């Protein structure tokens, strides 16, 4: 069973949602895939302290744009944005299917050093989406540093991580993508942005798809907007898990 995935490595215009949607629509016009993944906070850029007034809502323009785009392209569309609900802001990773299904994961690990922890509410549950025969675990940026939260309990095949990861820590990004793939016996797709904003002088991109052995299947060029596609195959993953069942020796744990 195959899944064609497209990573959209984009430069994001600071706090200009309408322009970002327009530019992304242009980038997606020729993309053919089963799943399209956008960077973290793709409508605004990563603002350390988004306010309730700045954040959209679930019935706002961007969610509707995601629904229309998924229907038009025939592909699921995934990416995070600041969303307000009940007077609280979340960094919410949305996964929208062409058939109209919508799944939401609220970023669990808020970036303390950037002020996100004081501005947003952390998520309380993991979200795994079942889509076209694949089980897909959703994560956002800083989540990548926390292996207990990301631990595969035999419940997912592919981990998505959308990010706004600075170039100054790019080696950590590349290392953690491989580590999460190897330890969890899964594919990992990490989508990062390029460009700059008022807080970060450079985002390097490095959007990458890694296989369950830690090998690179696809990688975007550094510092350039790009669309990277690759096809994932589930059968080789299942065969490898059967041949090398390290997951059977994993420690039991419970998240409080």
Tab-separated table of N, CA, C and O in Angstrom, residues 10-112:
chain	number	residue	atom	x	y	z
A	10	UNK	N	8.045	26.403	2.359
A	10	UNK	CA	7.641	27.734	1.926
A	10	UNK	C	8.270	28.823	2.780
A	10	UNK	O	8.575	28.618	3.961
A	11	UNK	N	8.425	29.991	2.179
A	11	UNK	CA	8.710	31.211	2.919
A	11	UNK	C	7.361	31.794	3.336
A	11	UNK	O	6.433	31.844	2.530
A	12	UNK	N	7.246	32.209	4.573
A	12	UNK	CA	5.963	32.655	5.107
A	12	UNK	C	6.008	34.153	5.352
A	12	UNK	O	6.909	34.654	6.024
A	13	UNK	N	5.045	34.855	4.801
A	13	UNK	CA	4.956	36.309	4.986
A	13	UNK	C	4.420	36.604	6.389
A	13	UNK	O	3.389	36.069	6.786
A	14	UNK	N	5.107	37.470	7.091
A	14	UNK	CA	4.823	37.712	8.503
A	14	UNK	C	3.406	38.255	8.716
A	14	UNK	O	3.041	39.313	8.208
A	15	UNK	N	2.601	37.483	9.444
A	15	UNK	CA	1.259	37.873	9.858
A	15	UNK	C	0.386	38.378	8.703
A	15	UNK	O	-0.338	39.360	8.838
A	16	UNK	N	0.460	37.670	7.574
A	16	UNK	CA	-0.347	38.040	6.416
A	16	UNK	C	-1.016	36.784	5.885
A	16	UNK	O	-0.570	36.175	4.910
A	17	UNK	N	-2.097	36.391	6.547
A	17	UNK	CA	-2.737	35.115	6.232
A	17	UNK	C	-3.261	35.065	4.805
A	17	UNK	O	-3.117	34.043	4.119
A	18	UNK	N	-3.885	36.130	4.333
A	18	UNK	CA	-4.465	36.106	2.988
A	18	UNK	C	-3.383	35.944	1.928
A	18	UNK	O	-3.548	35.177	0.962
A	19	UNK	N	-2.266	36.637	2.088
A	19	UNK	CA	-1.180	36.505	1.124
A	19	UNK	C	-0.554	35.119	1.199
A	19	UNK	O	-0.242	34.513	0.161
A	20	UNK	N	-0.391	34.581	2.389
A	20	UNK	CA	0.181	33.240	2.522
A	20	UNK	C	-0.722	32.192	1.895
A	20	UNK	O	-0.240	31.270	1.217
A	21	UNK	N	-2.021	32.299	2.074
A	21	UNK	CA	-2.941	31.357	1.430
A	21	UNK	C	-2.842	31.471	-0.087
A	21	UNK	O	-2.843	30.453	-0.799
A	22	UNK	N	-2.760	32.692	-0.580
A	22	UNK	CA	-2.656	32.896	-2.033
A	22	UNK	C	-1.373	32.272	-2.580
A	22	UNK	O	-1.399	31.561	-3.601
A	23	UNK	N	-0.259	32.514	-1.922
A	23	UNK	CA	1.025	31.981	-2.398
A	23	UNK	C	1.049	30.453	-2.310
A	23	UNK	O	1.582	29.775	-3.195
A	24	UNK	N	0.475	29.910	-1.249
A	24	UNK	CA	0.443	28.457	-1.117
A	24	UNK	C	-0.480	27.835	-2.169
A	24	UNK	O	-0.174	26.762	-2.701
A	25	UNK	N	-1.576	28.495	-2.464
A	25	UNK	CA	-2.471	27.988	-3.514
A	25	UNK	C	-1.729	27.884	-4.833
A	25	UNK	O	-1.907	26.911	-5.588
A	26	UNK	N	-0.893	28.867	-5.136
A	26	UNK	CA	-0.098	28.836	-6.364
A	26	UNK	C	0.902	27.687	-6.334
A	26	UNK	O	1.100	26.986	-7.336
A	27	UNK	N	1.545	27.463	-5.181
A	27	UNK	CA	2.512	26.366	-5.064
A	27	UNK	C	1.851	25.013	-5.224
A	27	UNK	O	2.453	24.059	-5.731
A	28	UNK	N	0.586	24.910	-4.784
A	28	UNK	CA	-0.112	23.628	-4.804
A	28	UNK	C	-0.802	23.334	-6.123
A	28	UNK	O	-1.301	22.229	-6.321
A	29	UNK	N	-0.829	24.297	-7.024
A	29	UNK	CA	-1.637	24.158	-8.239
A	29	UNK	C	-1.231	22.965	-9.093
A	29	UNK	O	-2.079	22.373	-9.767
A	30	UNK	N	0.041	22.603	-9.077
A	30	UNK	CA	0.502	21.498	-9.922
A	30	UNK	C	0.904	20.263	-9.120
A	30	UNK	O	1.477	19.321	-9.675
A	31	UNK	N	0.599	20.257	-7.827
A	31	UNK	CA	1.012	19.135	-6.976
A	31	UNK	C	0.028	17.980	-7.110
A	31	UNK	O	-1.186	18.171	-7.015
A	32	UNK	N	0.567	16.799	-7.318
A	32	UNK	CA	-0.242	15.577	-7.321
A	32	UNK	C	0.261	14.674	-6.213
A	32	UNK	O	1.405	14.217	-6.248
A	33	UNK	N	-0.567	14.437	-5.217
A	33	UNK	CA	-0.151	13.640	-4.068
A	33	UNK	C	-1.383	13.128	-3.338
A	33	UNK	O	-2.516	13.550	-3.610
A	34	UNK	N	-1.157	12.207	-2.406
A	34	UNK	CA	-2.225	11.750	-1.521
A	34	UNK	C	-2.301	12.614	-0.266
A	34	UNK	O	-3.355	12.747	0.341
A	35	UNK	N	-1.145	13.170	0.120
A	35	UNK	CA	-1.042	13.957	1.345
A	35	UNK	C	-0.080	15.111	1.109
A	35	UNK	O	1.042	14.909	0.644
A	36	UNK	N	-0.509	16.325	1.441
A	36	UNK	CA	0.299	17.529	1.303
A	36	UNK	C	0.485	18.127	2.690
A	36	UNK	O	-0.482	18.335	3.422
A	37	UNK	N	1.748	18.411	3.054
A	37	UNK	CA	2.044	18.901	4.393
A	37	UNK	C	2.681	20.288	4.312
A	37	UNK	O	3.648	20.497	3.574
A	38	UNK	N	2.134	21.219	5.088
A	38	UNK	CA	2.597	22.598	5.155
A	38	UNK	C	3.379	22.820	6.450
A	38	UNK	O	3.241	22.068	7.414
A	39	UNK	N	4.178	23.893	6.528
A	39	UNK	CA	4.942	24.162	7.754
A	39	UNK	C	4.066	24.578	8.935
A	39	UNK	O	2.869	24.853	8.789
A	40	UNK	N	4.684	24.668	10.091
A	40	UNK	CA	4.035	25.188	11.292
A	40	UNK	C	3.621	26.648	11.077
A	40	UNK	O	4.339	27.420	10.457
A	41	UNK	N	2.467	27.014	11.612
A	41	UNK	CA	1.919	28.377	11.549
A	41	UNK	C	2.097	28.977	10.147
A	41	UNK	O	2.643	30.050	9.975
A	42	UNK	N	1.578	28.260	9.171
A	42	UNK	CA	1.803	28.631	7.772
A	42	UNK	C	1.040	29.879	7.346
A	42	UNK	O	1.311	30.445	6.288
A	43	UNK	N	0.101	30.340	8.149
A	43	UNK	CA	-0.633	31.556	7.780
A	43	UNK	C	0.002	32.831	8.318
A	43	UNK	O	-0.228	33.914	7.771
A	44	UNK	N	0.798	32.720	9.386
A	44	UNK	CA	1.271	33.911	10.084
A	44	UNK	C	2.775	33.977	10.290
A	44	UNK	O	3.315	35.049	10.557
A	45	UNK	N	3.466	32.846	10.197
A	45	UNK	CA	4.801	32.755	10.754
A	45	UNK	C	4.684	32.482	12.247
A	45	UNK	O	3.598	32.619	12.840
A	46	UNK	N	5.797	32.071	12.855
A	46	UNK	CA	5.758	31.685	14.264
A	46	UNK	C	5.884	32.925	15.149
A	46	UNK	O	6.979	33.429	15.398
A	47	UNK	N	4.750	33.438	15.593
A	47	UNK	CA	4.731	34.568	16.520
A	47	UNK	C	4.825	34.017	17.941
A	47	UNK	O	3.981	33.206	18.343
A	48	UNK	N	5.836	34.416	18.718
A	48	UNK	CA	6.009	33.838	20.050
A	48	UNK	C	4.807	34.019	20.967
A	48	UNK	O	4.546	33.177	21.813
A	49	UNK	N	4.052	35.098	20.802
A	49	UNK	CA	2.935	35.368	21.708
A	49	UNK	C	1.670	35.748	20.940
A	49	UNK	O	1.227	36.897	20.982
A	50	UNK	N	1.070	34.802	20.207
A	50	UNK	CA	-0.158	35.141	19.483
A	50	UNK	C	-1.278	35.452	20.464
A	50	UNK	O	-1.445	34.770	21.469
A	51	UNK	N	-2.045	36.483	20.180
A	51	UNK	CA	-3.153	36.845	21.051
A	51	UNK	C	-4.451	36.244	20.521
A	51	UNK	O	-4.536	35.818	19.365
A	52	UNK	N	-5.465	36.227	21.379
A	52	UNK	CA	-6.767	35.710	20.963
A	52	UNK	C	-7.288	36.513	19.778
A	52	UNK	O	-7.874	35.965	18.833
A	53	UNK	N	-7.061	37.826	19.794
A	53	UNK	CA	-7.542	38.666	18.710
A	53	UNK	C	-6.868	38.397	17.385
A	53	UNK	O	-7.455	38.584	16.319
A	54	UNK	N	-5.612	37.941	17.413
A	54	UNK	CA	-4.876	37.663	16.179
A	54	UNK	C	-5.202	36.296	15.608
A	54	UNK	O	-5.068	36.069	14.408
A	55	UNK	N	-5.564	35.351	16.458
A	55	UNK	CA	-5.802	33.976	16.020
A	55	UNK	C	-7.140	33.843	15.308
A	55	UNK	O	-8.116	34.522	15.640
A	56	UNK	N	-7.200	32.951	14.328
A	56	UNK	CA	-8.456	32.629	13.658
A	56	UNK	C	-9.259	31.645	14.501
A	56	UNK	O	-8.805	31.182	15.557
A	57	UNK	N	-10.433	31.307	14.020
A	57	UNK	CA	-11.268	30.314	14.678
A	57	UNK	C	-11.500	29.146	13.726
A	57	UNK	O	-11.162	29.215	12.542
A	58	UNK	N	-12.117	28.101	14.236
A	58	UNK	CA	-12.343	26.917	13.420
A	58	UNK	C	-13.334	27.153	12.289
A	58	UNK	O	-13.395	26.366	11.348
A	59	UNK	N	-14.116	28.202	12.376
A	59	UNK	CA	-15.015	28.538	11.267
A	59	UNK	C	-14.483	29.718	10.457
A	59	UNK	O	-15.218	30.369	9.720
A	60	UNK	N	-13.169	29.973	10.556
A	60	UNK	CA	-12.558	31.089	9.859
A	60	UNK	C	-12.122	30.765	8.437
A	60	UNK	O	-12.330	29.652	7.929
A	61	UNK	N	-11.462	31.729	7.813
A	61	UNK	CA	-11.112	31.621	6.396
A	61	UNK	C	-10.104	30.516	6.108
A	61	UNK	O	-10.196	29.842	5.081
A	62	UNK	N	-9.123	30.328	6.988
A	62	UNK	CA	-8.083	29.349	6.675
A	62	UNK	C	-8.602	27.924	6.733
A	62	UNK	O	-8.259	27.088	5.889
A	63	UNK	N	-9.430	27.606	7.711
A	63	UNK	CA	-9.994	26.251	7.779
A	63	UNK	C	-10.850	25.986	6.544
A	63	UNK	O	-10.787	24.902	5.945
A	64	UNK	N	-11.619	26.964	6.129
A	64	UNK	CA	-12.425	26.804	4.921
A	64	UNK	C	-11.529	26.652	3.699
A	64	UNK	O	-11.812	25.845	2.799
A	65	UNK	N	-10.435	27.424	3.645
A	65	UNK	CA	-9.468	27.294	2.542
A	65	UNK	C	-8.868	25.894	2.508
A	65	UNK	O	-8.707	25.312	1.435
A	66	UNK	N	-8.545	25.343	3.667
A	66	UNK	CA	-7.994	23.994	3.714
A	66	UNK	C	-8.998	22.977	3.196
A	66	UNK	O	-8.645	22.047	2.460
A	67	UNK	N	-10.272	23.144	3.564
A	67	UNK	CA	-11.302	22.222	3.072
A	67	UNK	C	-11.423	22.303	1.544
A	67	UNK	O	-11.472	21.265	0.861
A	68	UNK	N	-11.471	23.517	1.024
A	68	UNK	CA	-11.580	23.690	-0.431
A	68	UNK	C	-10.360	23.129	-1.148
A	68	UNK	O	-10.485	22.479	-2.203
A	69	UNK	N	-9.180	23.378	-0.596
A	69	UNK	CA	-7.950	22.925	-1.243
A	69	UNK	C	-7.852	21.408	-1.240
A	69	UNK	O	-7.446	20.796	-2.232
A	70	UNK	N	-8.217	20.776	-0.135
A	70	UNK	CA	-8.194	19.318	-0.072
A	70	UNK	C	-9.158	18.720	-1.091
A	70	UNK	O	-8.836	17.756	-1.795
A	71	UNK	N	-10.344	19.308	-1.205
A	71	UNK	CA	-11.335	18.821	-2.176
A	71	UNK	C	-10.822	19.008	-3.606
A	71	UNK	O	-10.937	18.104	-4.454
A	72	UNK	N	-10.243	20.190	-3.874
A	72	UNK	CA	-9.781	20.504	-5.228
A	72	UNK	C	-8.616	19.629	-5.658
A	72	UNK	O	-8.554	19.171	-6.808
A	73	UNK	N	-7.682	19.385	-4.767
A	73	UNK	CA	-6.481	18.620	-5.113
A	73	UNK	C	-6.694	17.112	-4.999
A	73	UNK	O	-5.904	16.333	-5.542
A	74	UNK	N	-7.728	16.700	-4.273
A	74	UNK	CA	-7.921	15.272	-4.035
A	74	UNK	C	-6.923	14.699	-3.057
A	74	UNK	O	-6.746	13.488	-2.978
A	75	UNK	N	-6.264	15.575	-2.298
A	75	UNK	CA	-5.245	15.155	-1.336
A	75	UNK	C	-5.590	15.678	0.046
A	75	UNK	O	-6.185	16.755	0.191
A	76	UNK	N	-5.212	14.950	1.077
A	76	UNK	CA	-5.323	15.487	2.429
A	76	UNK	C	-4.336	16.643	2.568
A	76	UNK	O	-3.246	16.616	2.003
A	77	UNK	N	-4.728	17.654	3.336
A	77	UNK	CA	-3.891	18.826	3.547
A	77	UNK	C	-3.666	18.986	5.046
A	77	UNK	O	-4.627	18.988	5.826
A	78	UNK	N	-2.393	19.130	5.446
A	78	UNK	CA	-2.058	19.195	6.871
A	78	UNK	C	-1.102	20.351	7.137
A	78	UNK	O	-0.217	20.641	6.335
A	79	UNK	N	-1.283	21.008	8.279
A	79	UNK	CA	-0.407	22.094	8.691
A	79	UNK	C	-0.983	22.770	9.914
A	79	UNK	O	-2.173	22.608	10.218
A	80	UNK	N	-0.162	23.550	10.635
A	80	UNK	CA	-0.653	24.168	11.867
A	80	UNK	C	-0.842	25.667	11.715
A	80	UNK	O	-0.217	26.312	10.866
A	81	UNK	N	-1.716	26.210	12.565
A	81	UNK	CA	-1.944	27.646	12.617
A	81	UNK	C	-2.452	28.008	14.004
A	81	UNK	O	-2.983	27.154	14.719
A	82	UNK	N	-2.287	29.280	14.425
A	82	UNK	CA	-2.843	29.700	15.711
A	82	UNK	C	-4.352	29.810	15.618
A	82	UNK	O	-4.873	30.508	14.748
A	83	UNK	N	-5.050	29.098	16.499
A	83	UNK	CA	-6.511	29.095	16.496
A	83	UNK	C	-7.032	29.400	17.890
A	83	UNK	O	-6.505	28.894	18.886
A	84	UNK	N	-8.081	30.208	17.946
A	84	UNK	CA	-8.697	30.597	19.209
A	84	UNK	C	-9.977	29.802	19.420
A	84	UNK	O	-10.792	29.672	18.506
A	85	UNK	N	-10.119	29.286	20.627
A	85	UNK	CA	-11.324	28.539	20.970
A	85	UNK	C	-11.596	28.734	22.453
A	85	UNK	O	-10.729	28.477	23.289
A	86	UNK	N	-12.788	29.215	22.782
A	86	UNK	CA	-13.138	29.423	24.177
A	86	UNK	C	-12.254	30.437	24.879
A	86	UNK	O	-11.990	30.307	26.085
A	87	UNK	N	-11.778	31.427	24.140
A	87	UNK	CA	-10.939	32.452	24.735
A	87	UNK	C	-9.500	32.029	24.965
A	87	UNK	O	-8.750	32.728	25.657
A	88	UNK	N	-9.106	30.893	24.375
A	88	UNK	CA	-7.746	30.363	24.530
A	88	UNK	C	-7.148	30.142	23.154
A	88	UNK	O	-7.858	29.756	22.211
A	89	UNK	N	-5.826	30.370	23.019
A	89	UNK	CA	-5.142	30.153	21.745
A	89	UNK	C	-4.411	28.814	21.782
A	89	UNK	O	-3.737	28.482	22.773
A	90	UNK	N	-4.530	28.067	20.700
A	90	UNK	CA	-3.808	26.813	20.519
A	90	UNK	C	-2.966	26.906	19.249
A	90	UNK	O	-3.363	27.562	18.277
A	91	UNK	N	-1.826	26.248	19.244
A	91	UNK	CA	-1.097	26.010	18.006
A	91	UNK	C	-1.633	24.675	17.492
A	91	UNK	O	-1.205	23.608	17.936
A	92	UNK	N	-2.574	24.728	16.577
A	92	UNK	CA	-3.366	23.549	16.204
A	92	UNK	C	-2.957	23.012	14.840
A	92	UNK	O	-2.979	23.732	13.843
A	93	UNK	N	-2.582	21.761	14.831
A	93	UNK	CA	-2.213	21.049	13.607
A	93	UNK	C	-3.487	20.408	13.054
A	93	UNK	O	-4.077	19.531	13.677
A	94	UNK	N	-3.907	20.869	11.879
A	94	UNK	CA	-5.120	20.356	11.248
A	94	UNK	C	-4.763	19.387	10.129
A	94	UNK	O	-3.808	19.604	9.381
A	95	UNK	N	-5.556	18.349	10.011
A	95	UNK	CA	-5.422	17.352	8.951
A	95	UNK	C	-6.795	17.245	8.309
A	95	UNK	O	-7.751	16.773	8.935
A	96	UNK	N	-6.912	17.726	7.068
A	96	UNK	CA	-8.194	17.807	6.378
A	96	UNK	C	-8.169	16.876	5.171
A	96	UNK	O	-7.259	16.956	4.336
A	97	UNK	N	-9.155	16.005	5.062
A	97	UNK	CA	-9.185	15.046	3.960
A	97	UNK	C	-10.038	15.573	2.809
A	97	UNK	O	-10.893	16.435	2.999
A	98	UNK	N	-9.838	15.030	1.598
A	98	UNK	CA	-10.655	15.462	0.451
A	98	UNK	C	-12.138	15.193	0.645
A	98	UNK	O	-12.983	15.885	0.065
A	99	UNK	N	-12.446	14.204	1.472
A	99	UNK	CA	-13.846	13.851	1.701
A	99	UNK	C	-14.506	14.738	2.756
A	99	UNK	O	-15.693	14.587	3.047
A	100	UNK	N	-13.740	15.655	3.340
A	100	UNK	CA	-14.302	16.575	4.316
A	100	UNK	C	-13.994	16.254	5.757
A	100	UNK	O	-14.411	16.984	6.665
A	101	UNK	N	-13.260	15.169	6.013
A	101	UNK	CA	-12.876	14.844	7.380
A	101	UNK	C	-11.875	15.852	7.923
A	101	UNK	O	-11.003	16.330	7.186
A	102	UNK	N	-11.996	16.191	9.192
A	102	UNK	CA	-11.087	17.152	9.807
A	102	UNK	C	-10.634	16.618	11.157
A	102	UNK	O	-11.453	16.282	12.016
A	103	UNK	N	-9.310	16.537	11.329
A	103	UNK	CA	-8.708	16.087	12.580
A	103	UNK	C	-7.832	17.215	13.122
A	103	UNK	O	-7.197	17.931	12.353
A	104	UNK	N	-7.811	17.366	14.442
A	104	UNK	CA	-7.079	18.473	15.045
A	104	UNK	C	-6.201	17.975	16.187
A	104	UNK	O	-6.682	17.253	17.078
A	105	UNK	N	-4.935	18.358	16.142
A	105	UNK	CA	-4.002	18.077	17.231
A	105	UNK	C	-3.450	19.401	17.756
A	105	UNK	O	-2.923	20.206	16.983
A	106	UNK	N	-3.574	19.634	19.050
A	106	UNK	CA	-3.033	20.832	19.665
A	106	UNK	C	-1.628	20.546	20.183
A	106	UNK	O	-1.418	19.596	20.955
A	107	UNK	N	-0.672	21.354	19.749
A	107	UNK	CA	0.736	21.173	20.099
A	107	UNK	C	0.899	20.990	21.607
A	107	UNK	O	0.485	21.815	22.408
A	108	UNK	N	1.515	19.883	21.966
A	108	UNK	CA	1.674	19.542	23.377
A	108	UNK	C	2.815	20.328	24.031
A	108	UNK	O	2.682	20.854	25.129
A	109	UNK	N	3.956	20.351	23.362
A	109	UNK	CA	5.156	20.964	23.931
A	109	UNK	C	5.346	22.358	23.345
A	109	UNK	O	5.787	22.513	22.209
A	110	UNK	N	4.978	23.350	24.130
A	110	UNK	CA	5.052	24.740	23.679
A	110	UNK	C	6.451	25.275	23.926
A	110	UNK	O	7.063	24.996	24.965
A	111	UNK	N	6.944	26.066	22.981
A	111	UNK	CA	8.343	26.479	22.986
A	111	UNK	C	8.582	27.557	24.043
A	111	UNK	O	8.407	28.753	23.801
A	112	UNK	N	8.988	27.096	25.213
A	112	UNK	CA	9.184	27.969	26.370
A	112	UNK	C	10.141	29.126	26.061
A	112	UNK	O	9.901	30.283	26.427
